[in-house]
Short mmCIF file of C-alpha atoms and ligand atoms in Angstrom, two decimals:
data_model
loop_
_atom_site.label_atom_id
_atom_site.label_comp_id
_atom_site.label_asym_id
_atom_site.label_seq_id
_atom_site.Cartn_x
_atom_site.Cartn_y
_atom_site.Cartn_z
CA UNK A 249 0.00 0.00 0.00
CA UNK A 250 0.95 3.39 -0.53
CA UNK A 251 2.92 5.12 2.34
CA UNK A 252 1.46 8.49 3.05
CA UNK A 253 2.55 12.45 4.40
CA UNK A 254 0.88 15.10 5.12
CA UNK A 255 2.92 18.60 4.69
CA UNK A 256 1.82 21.44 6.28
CA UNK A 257 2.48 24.97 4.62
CA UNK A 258 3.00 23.18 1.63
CA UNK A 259 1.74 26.29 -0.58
CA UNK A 260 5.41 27.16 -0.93
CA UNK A 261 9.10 27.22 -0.44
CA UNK A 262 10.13 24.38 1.69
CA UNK A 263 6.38 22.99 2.39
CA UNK A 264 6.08 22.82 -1.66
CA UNK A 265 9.84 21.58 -2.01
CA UNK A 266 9.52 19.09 0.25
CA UNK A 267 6.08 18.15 -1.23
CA UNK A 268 7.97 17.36 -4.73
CA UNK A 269 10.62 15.29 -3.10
CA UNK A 270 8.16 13.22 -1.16
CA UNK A 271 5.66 12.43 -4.53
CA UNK A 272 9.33 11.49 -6.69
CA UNK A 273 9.82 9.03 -3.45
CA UNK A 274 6.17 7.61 -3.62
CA UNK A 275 4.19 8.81 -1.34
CA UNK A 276 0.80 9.69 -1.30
CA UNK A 277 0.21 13.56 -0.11
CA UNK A 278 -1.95 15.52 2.03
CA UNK A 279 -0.87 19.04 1.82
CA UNK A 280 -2.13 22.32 3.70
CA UNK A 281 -1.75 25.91 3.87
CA UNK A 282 -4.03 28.82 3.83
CA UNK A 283 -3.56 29.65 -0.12
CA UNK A 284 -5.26 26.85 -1.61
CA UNK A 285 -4.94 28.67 -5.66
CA UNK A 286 -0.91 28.02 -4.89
CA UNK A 287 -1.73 24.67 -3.56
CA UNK A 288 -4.00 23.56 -6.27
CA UNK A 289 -1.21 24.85 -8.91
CA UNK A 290 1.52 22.79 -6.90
CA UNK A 291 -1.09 19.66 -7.11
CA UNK A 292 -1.29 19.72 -10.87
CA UNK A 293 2.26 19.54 -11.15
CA UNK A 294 3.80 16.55 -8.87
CA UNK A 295 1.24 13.67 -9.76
CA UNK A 296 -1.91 11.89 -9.02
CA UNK A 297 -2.38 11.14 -5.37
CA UNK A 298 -2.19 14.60 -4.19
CA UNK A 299 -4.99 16.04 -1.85
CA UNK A 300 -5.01 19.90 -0.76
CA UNK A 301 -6.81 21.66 1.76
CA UNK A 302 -7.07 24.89 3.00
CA UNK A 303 -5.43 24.87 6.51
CA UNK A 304 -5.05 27.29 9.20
CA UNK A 305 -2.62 25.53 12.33
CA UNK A 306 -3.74 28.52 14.46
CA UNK A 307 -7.07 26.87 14.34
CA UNK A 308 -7.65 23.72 15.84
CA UNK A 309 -10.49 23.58 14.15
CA UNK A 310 -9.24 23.48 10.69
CA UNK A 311 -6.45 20.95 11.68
CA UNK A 312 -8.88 18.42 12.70
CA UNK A 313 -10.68 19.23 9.25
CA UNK A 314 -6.89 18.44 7.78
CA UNK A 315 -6.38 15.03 9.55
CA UNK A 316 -9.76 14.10 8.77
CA UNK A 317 -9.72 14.64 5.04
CA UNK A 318 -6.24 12.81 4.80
CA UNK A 319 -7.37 9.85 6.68
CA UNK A 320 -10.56 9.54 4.72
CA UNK A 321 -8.67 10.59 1.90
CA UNK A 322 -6.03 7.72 2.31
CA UNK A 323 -6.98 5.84 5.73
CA UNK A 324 -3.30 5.94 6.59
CA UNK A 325 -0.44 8.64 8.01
CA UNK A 326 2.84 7.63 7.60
CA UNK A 327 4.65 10.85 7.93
CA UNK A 328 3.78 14.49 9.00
CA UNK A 329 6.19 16.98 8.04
CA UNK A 330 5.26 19.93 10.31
CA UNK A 331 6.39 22.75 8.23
CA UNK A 332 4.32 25.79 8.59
CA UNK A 333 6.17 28.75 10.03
CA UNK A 334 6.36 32.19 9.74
CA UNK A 335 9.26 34.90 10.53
CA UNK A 336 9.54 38.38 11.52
CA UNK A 337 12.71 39.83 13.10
CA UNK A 338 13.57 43.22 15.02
CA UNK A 339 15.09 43.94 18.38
CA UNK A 340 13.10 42.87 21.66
CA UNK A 341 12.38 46.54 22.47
CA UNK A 342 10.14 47.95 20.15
CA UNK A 343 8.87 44.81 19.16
CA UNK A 344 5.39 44.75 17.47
CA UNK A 345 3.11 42.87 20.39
CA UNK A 346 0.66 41.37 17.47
CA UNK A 347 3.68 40.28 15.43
CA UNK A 348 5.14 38.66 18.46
CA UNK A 349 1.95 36.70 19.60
CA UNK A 350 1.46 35.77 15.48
CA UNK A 351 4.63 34.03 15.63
CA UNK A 352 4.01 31.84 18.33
CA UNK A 353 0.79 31.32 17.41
CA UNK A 354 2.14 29.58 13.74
CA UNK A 355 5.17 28.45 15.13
CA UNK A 356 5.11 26.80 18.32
CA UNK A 357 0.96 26.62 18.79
CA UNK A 358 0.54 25.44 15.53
CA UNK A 359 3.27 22.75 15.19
CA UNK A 360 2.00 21.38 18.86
CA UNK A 361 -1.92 21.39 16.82
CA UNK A 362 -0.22 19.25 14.89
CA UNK A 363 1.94 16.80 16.14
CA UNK A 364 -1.46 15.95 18.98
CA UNK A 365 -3.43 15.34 15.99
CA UNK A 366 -1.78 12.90 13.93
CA UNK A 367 -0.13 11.44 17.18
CA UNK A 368 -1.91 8.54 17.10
CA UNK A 369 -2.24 7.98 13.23
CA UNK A 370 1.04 8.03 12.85
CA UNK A 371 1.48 4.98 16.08
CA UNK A 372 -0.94 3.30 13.81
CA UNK A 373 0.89 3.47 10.60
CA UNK A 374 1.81 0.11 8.95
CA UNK A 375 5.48 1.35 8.74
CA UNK A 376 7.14 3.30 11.87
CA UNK A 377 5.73 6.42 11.62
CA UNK A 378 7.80 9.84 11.11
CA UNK A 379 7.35 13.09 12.06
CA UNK A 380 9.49 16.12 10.87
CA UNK A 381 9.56 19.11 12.57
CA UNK A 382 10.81 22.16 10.23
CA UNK A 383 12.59 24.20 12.93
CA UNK A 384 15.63 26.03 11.98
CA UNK A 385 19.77 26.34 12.39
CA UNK A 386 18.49 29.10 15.00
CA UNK A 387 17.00 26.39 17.21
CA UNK A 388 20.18 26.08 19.37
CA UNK A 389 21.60 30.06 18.80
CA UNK A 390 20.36 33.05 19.37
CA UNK A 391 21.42 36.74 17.23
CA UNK A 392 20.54 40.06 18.15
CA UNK A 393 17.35 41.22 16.70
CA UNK A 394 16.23 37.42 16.17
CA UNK A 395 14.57 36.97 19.44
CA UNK A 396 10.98 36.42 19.25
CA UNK A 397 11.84 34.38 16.17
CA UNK A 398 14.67 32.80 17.55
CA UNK A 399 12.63 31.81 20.71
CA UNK A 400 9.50 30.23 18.82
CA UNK A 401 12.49 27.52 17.34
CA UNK A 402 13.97 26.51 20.71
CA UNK A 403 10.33 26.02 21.46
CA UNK A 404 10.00 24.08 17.90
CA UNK A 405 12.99 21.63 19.45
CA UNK A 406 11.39 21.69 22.07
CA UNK A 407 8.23 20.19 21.30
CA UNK A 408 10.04 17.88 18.75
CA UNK A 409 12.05 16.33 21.52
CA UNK A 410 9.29 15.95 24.01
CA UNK A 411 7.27 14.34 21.05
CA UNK A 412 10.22 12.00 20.29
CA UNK A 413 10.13 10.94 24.43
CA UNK A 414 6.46 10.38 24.57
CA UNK A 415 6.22 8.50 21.33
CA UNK A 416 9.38 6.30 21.44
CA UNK A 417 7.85 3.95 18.50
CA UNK A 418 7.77 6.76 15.99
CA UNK A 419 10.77 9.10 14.29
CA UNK A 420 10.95 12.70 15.13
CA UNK A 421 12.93 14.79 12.52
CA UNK A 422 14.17 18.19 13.71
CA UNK A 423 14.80 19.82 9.97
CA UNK A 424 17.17 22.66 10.89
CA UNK A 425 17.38 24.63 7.24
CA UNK A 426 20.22 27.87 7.61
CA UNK A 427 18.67 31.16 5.35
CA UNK A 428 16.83 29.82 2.43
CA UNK A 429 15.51 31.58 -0.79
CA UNK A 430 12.00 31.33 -0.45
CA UNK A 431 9.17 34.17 0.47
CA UNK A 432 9.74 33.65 4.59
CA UNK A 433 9.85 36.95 6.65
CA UNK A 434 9.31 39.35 3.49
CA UNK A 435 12.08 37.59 0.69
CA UNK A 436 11.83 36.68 -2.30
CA UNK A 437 12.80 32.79 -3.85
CA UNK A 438 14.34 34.92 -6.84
CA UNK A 439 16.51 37.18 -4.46
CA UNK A 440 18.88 34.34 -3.51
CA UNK A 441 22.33 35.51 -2.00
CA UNK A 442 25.46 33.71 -1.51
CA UNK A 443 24.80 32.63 1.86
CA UNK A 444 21.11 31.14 0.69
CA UNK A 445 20.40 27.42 0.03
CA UNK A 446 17.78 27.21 -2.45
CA UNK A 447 14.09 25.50 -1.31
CA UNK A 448 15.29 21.86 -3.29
CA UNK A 449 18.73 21.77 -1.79
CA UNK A 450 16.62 21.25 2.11
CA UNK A 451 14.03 19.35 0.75
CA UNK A 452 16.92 16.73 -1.39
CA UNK A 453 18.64 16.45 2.31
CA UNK A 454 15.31 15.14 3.72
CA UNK A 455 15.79 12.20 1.70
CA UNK A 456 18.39 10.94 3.94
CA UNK A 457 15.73 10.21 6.59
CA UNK A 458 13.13 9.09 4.47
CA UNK A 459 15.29 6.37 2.78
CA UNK A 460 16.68 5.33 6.86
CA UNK A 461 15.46 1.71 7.10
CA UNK A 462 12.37 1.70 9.68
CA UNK A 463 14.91 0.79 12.61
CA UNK A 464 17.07 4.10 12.35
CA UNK A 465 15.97 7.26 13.39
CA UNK A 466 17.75 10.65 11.99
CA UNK A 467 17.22 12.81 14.79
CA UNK A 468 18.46 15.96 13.10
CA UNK A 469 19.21 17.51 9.79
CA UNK A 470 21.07 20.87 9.78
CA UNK A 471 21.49 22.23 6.28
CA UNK A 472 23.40 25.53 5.84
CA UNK A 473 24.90 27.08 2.24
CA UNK A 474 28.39 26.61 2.26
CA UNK A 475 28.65 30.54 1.51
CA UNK A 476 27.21 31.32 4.79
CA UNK A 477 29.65 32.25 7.70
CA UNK A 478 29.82 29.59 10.10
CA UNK A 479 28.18 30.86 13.51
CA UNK A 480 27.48 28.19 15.96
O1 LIG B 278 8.67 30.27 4.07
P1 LIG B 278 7.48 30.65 3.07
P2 LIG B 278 9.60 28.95 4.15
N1 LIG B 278 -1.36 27.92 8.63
O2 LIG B 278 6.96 31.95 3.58
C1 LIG B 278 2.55 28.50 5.45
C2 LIG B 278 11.46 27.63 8.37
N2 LIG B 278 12.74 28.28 8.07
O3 LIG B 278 9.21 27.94 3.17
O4 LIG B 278 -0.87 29.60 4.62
C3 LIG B 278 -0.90 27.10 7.68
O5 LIG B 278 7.92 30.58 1.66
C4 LIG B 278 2.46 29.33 4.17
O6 LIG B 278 1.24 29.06 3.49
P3 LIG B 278 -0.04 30.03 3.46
C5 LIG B 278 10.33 28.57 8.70
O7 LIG B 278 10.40 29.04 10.03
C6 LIG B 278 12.89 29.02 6.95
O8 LIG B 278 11.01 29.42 4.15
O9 LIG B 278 -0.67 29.70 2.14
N3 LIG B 278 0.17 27.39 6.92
C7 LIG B 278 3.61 28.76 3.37
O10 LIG B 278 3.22 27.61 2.68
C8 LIG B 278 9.12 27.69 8.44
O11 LIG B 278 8.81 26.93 9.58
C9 LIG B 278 14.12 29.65 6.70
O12 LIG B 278 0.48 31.44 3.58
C10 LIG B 278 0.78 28.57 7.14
C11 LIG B 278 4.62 28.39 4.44
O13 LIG B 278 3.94 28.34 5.70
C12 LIG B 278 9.59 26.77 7.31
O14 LIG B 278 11.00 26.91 7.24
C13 LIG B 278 15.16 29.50 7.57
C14 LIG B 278 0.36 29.46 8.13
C15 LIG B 278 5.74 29.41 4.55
O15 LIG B 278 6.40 29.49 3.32
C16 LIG B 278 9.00 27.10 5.95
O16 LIG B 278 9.24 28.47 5.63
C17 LIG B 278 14.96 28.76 8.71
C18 LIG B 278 -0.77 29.10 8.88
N4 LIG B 278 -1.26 29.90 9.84
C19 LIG B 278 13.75 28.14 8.95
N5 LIG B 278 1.18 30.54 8.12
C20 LIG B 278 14.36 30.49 5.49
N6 LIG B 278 13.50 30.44 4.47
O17 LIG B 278 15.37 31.20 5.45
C21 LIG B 278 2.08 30.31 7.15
O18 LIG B 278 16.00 28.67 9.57
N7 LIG B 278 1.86 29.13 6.57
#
């Protein structure tokens, strides 16, 4: 039977990256964002077992409404890849309160929506089930003017490594991409700098955990441009 992963902010950049590596490797897709147009174009292009639906994870709501039409969709969860984030960066004083409590609300409230929901669909999955958590190289560093940001990642490891303890039969993935060409925090895909991987070169590296035999678990990717400056 077909393995299958849902991908959430899949309506571009990494979400719709990773979307195209996981339909060359087979797998059936769910895939959710809020800009359903983008995800019906990305639908058309990477093959025939592709489902979209408009998703909000700030919403519980609409998250259940995601896991439900997957599973009726397909019956099965094999993989969640946890992807939808958003970024916004300034110093911490002076910070824009609404932008601050946004960012949580995507990043941290949002990927905890959705690891409880497919929890246990992904403990019943034929094969061992996987979850990827898109977090960032700024999970385990901080920068000035990255805090809010910088603090809703720590939370995203957080939460990935809790997930990993309470579910020891499944994978967690903590996807740590460095700066990446893509429309996060206000860029542009096209704009790419030397120190920018592009969208594929994150989603290819994925593939090392998806090809891991069921018994291995690849607890962390960290994929930086080999033009960016070191910073640890
Ligand atoms: O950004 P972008 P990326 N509910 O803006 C979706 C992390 N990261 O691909 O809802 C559901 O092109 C949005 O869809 P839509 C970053 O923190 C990036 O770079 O239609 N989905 C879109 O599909 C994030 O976790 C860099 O607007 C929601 C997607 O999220 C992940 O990579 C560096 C949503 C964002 O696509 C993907 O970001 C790094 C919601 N409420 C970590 N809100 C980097 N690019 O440099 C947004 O370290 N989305």
């Amino acid at each position: 039977m077909t393995r299958t992963a849902v991908v959430t902010g899949a309506s571009r950049g990494l979400g719709a990256a990773i979307a195209r590596v996981l339909a060359e490797e087979g797998f059936a897709l769910a895939l959710g964002a809020r800009d359903t147009a983008e995800l019906d174009t990305l639908a058309g292009t990477i093959g025939d077992e592709v489902l979209v639906h408009r998703l909000d994870v700030t919403d519980p709501a609409s998250v259940a409404g995601f896991r439900s039409a997957a599973l009726a969709a397909y019956g099965r969860v094999d993989l969640v890849v946890a992807n939808a984030g958003i970024g916004a960066f300034g110093p911490i004083v002076g910070f824009d309160p609404a932008t601050f409590d946004q960012l949580f609300a995507v990043n941290v409230r949002g990927l905890w929506a959705t690891l409880a929901a497919f929890a246990a669909d992904l403990e019943a999955a034929p094969t061992r089930g996987l979850a990827v958590v898109v977090s960032s190289d700024v999970s385990t560093r901080v920068f000035p003017g990255g805090g809010p940001y910088v603090a809703t990642k720590f939370a995203a490891r957080a939460l990935a490594r809790t997930f990993q303890q309470e579910h020891p039969s499944l994978r967690v993935c903590e996807l740590r991409p460095g700066a990446t060409a893509t429309h996060f925090a206000g860029n542009h895909p096209d704009r790419r700098g030397e120190g920018q991987l592009r969208a594929d070169d994150v989603a290819d590296a994925l593939r090392v955990a998806l090809s891991a035999p069921d018994h291995v678990r690849v607890e962390e990717l960290v994929v930086r441009a080999a033009g960016q400056v070191p910073d640890y």
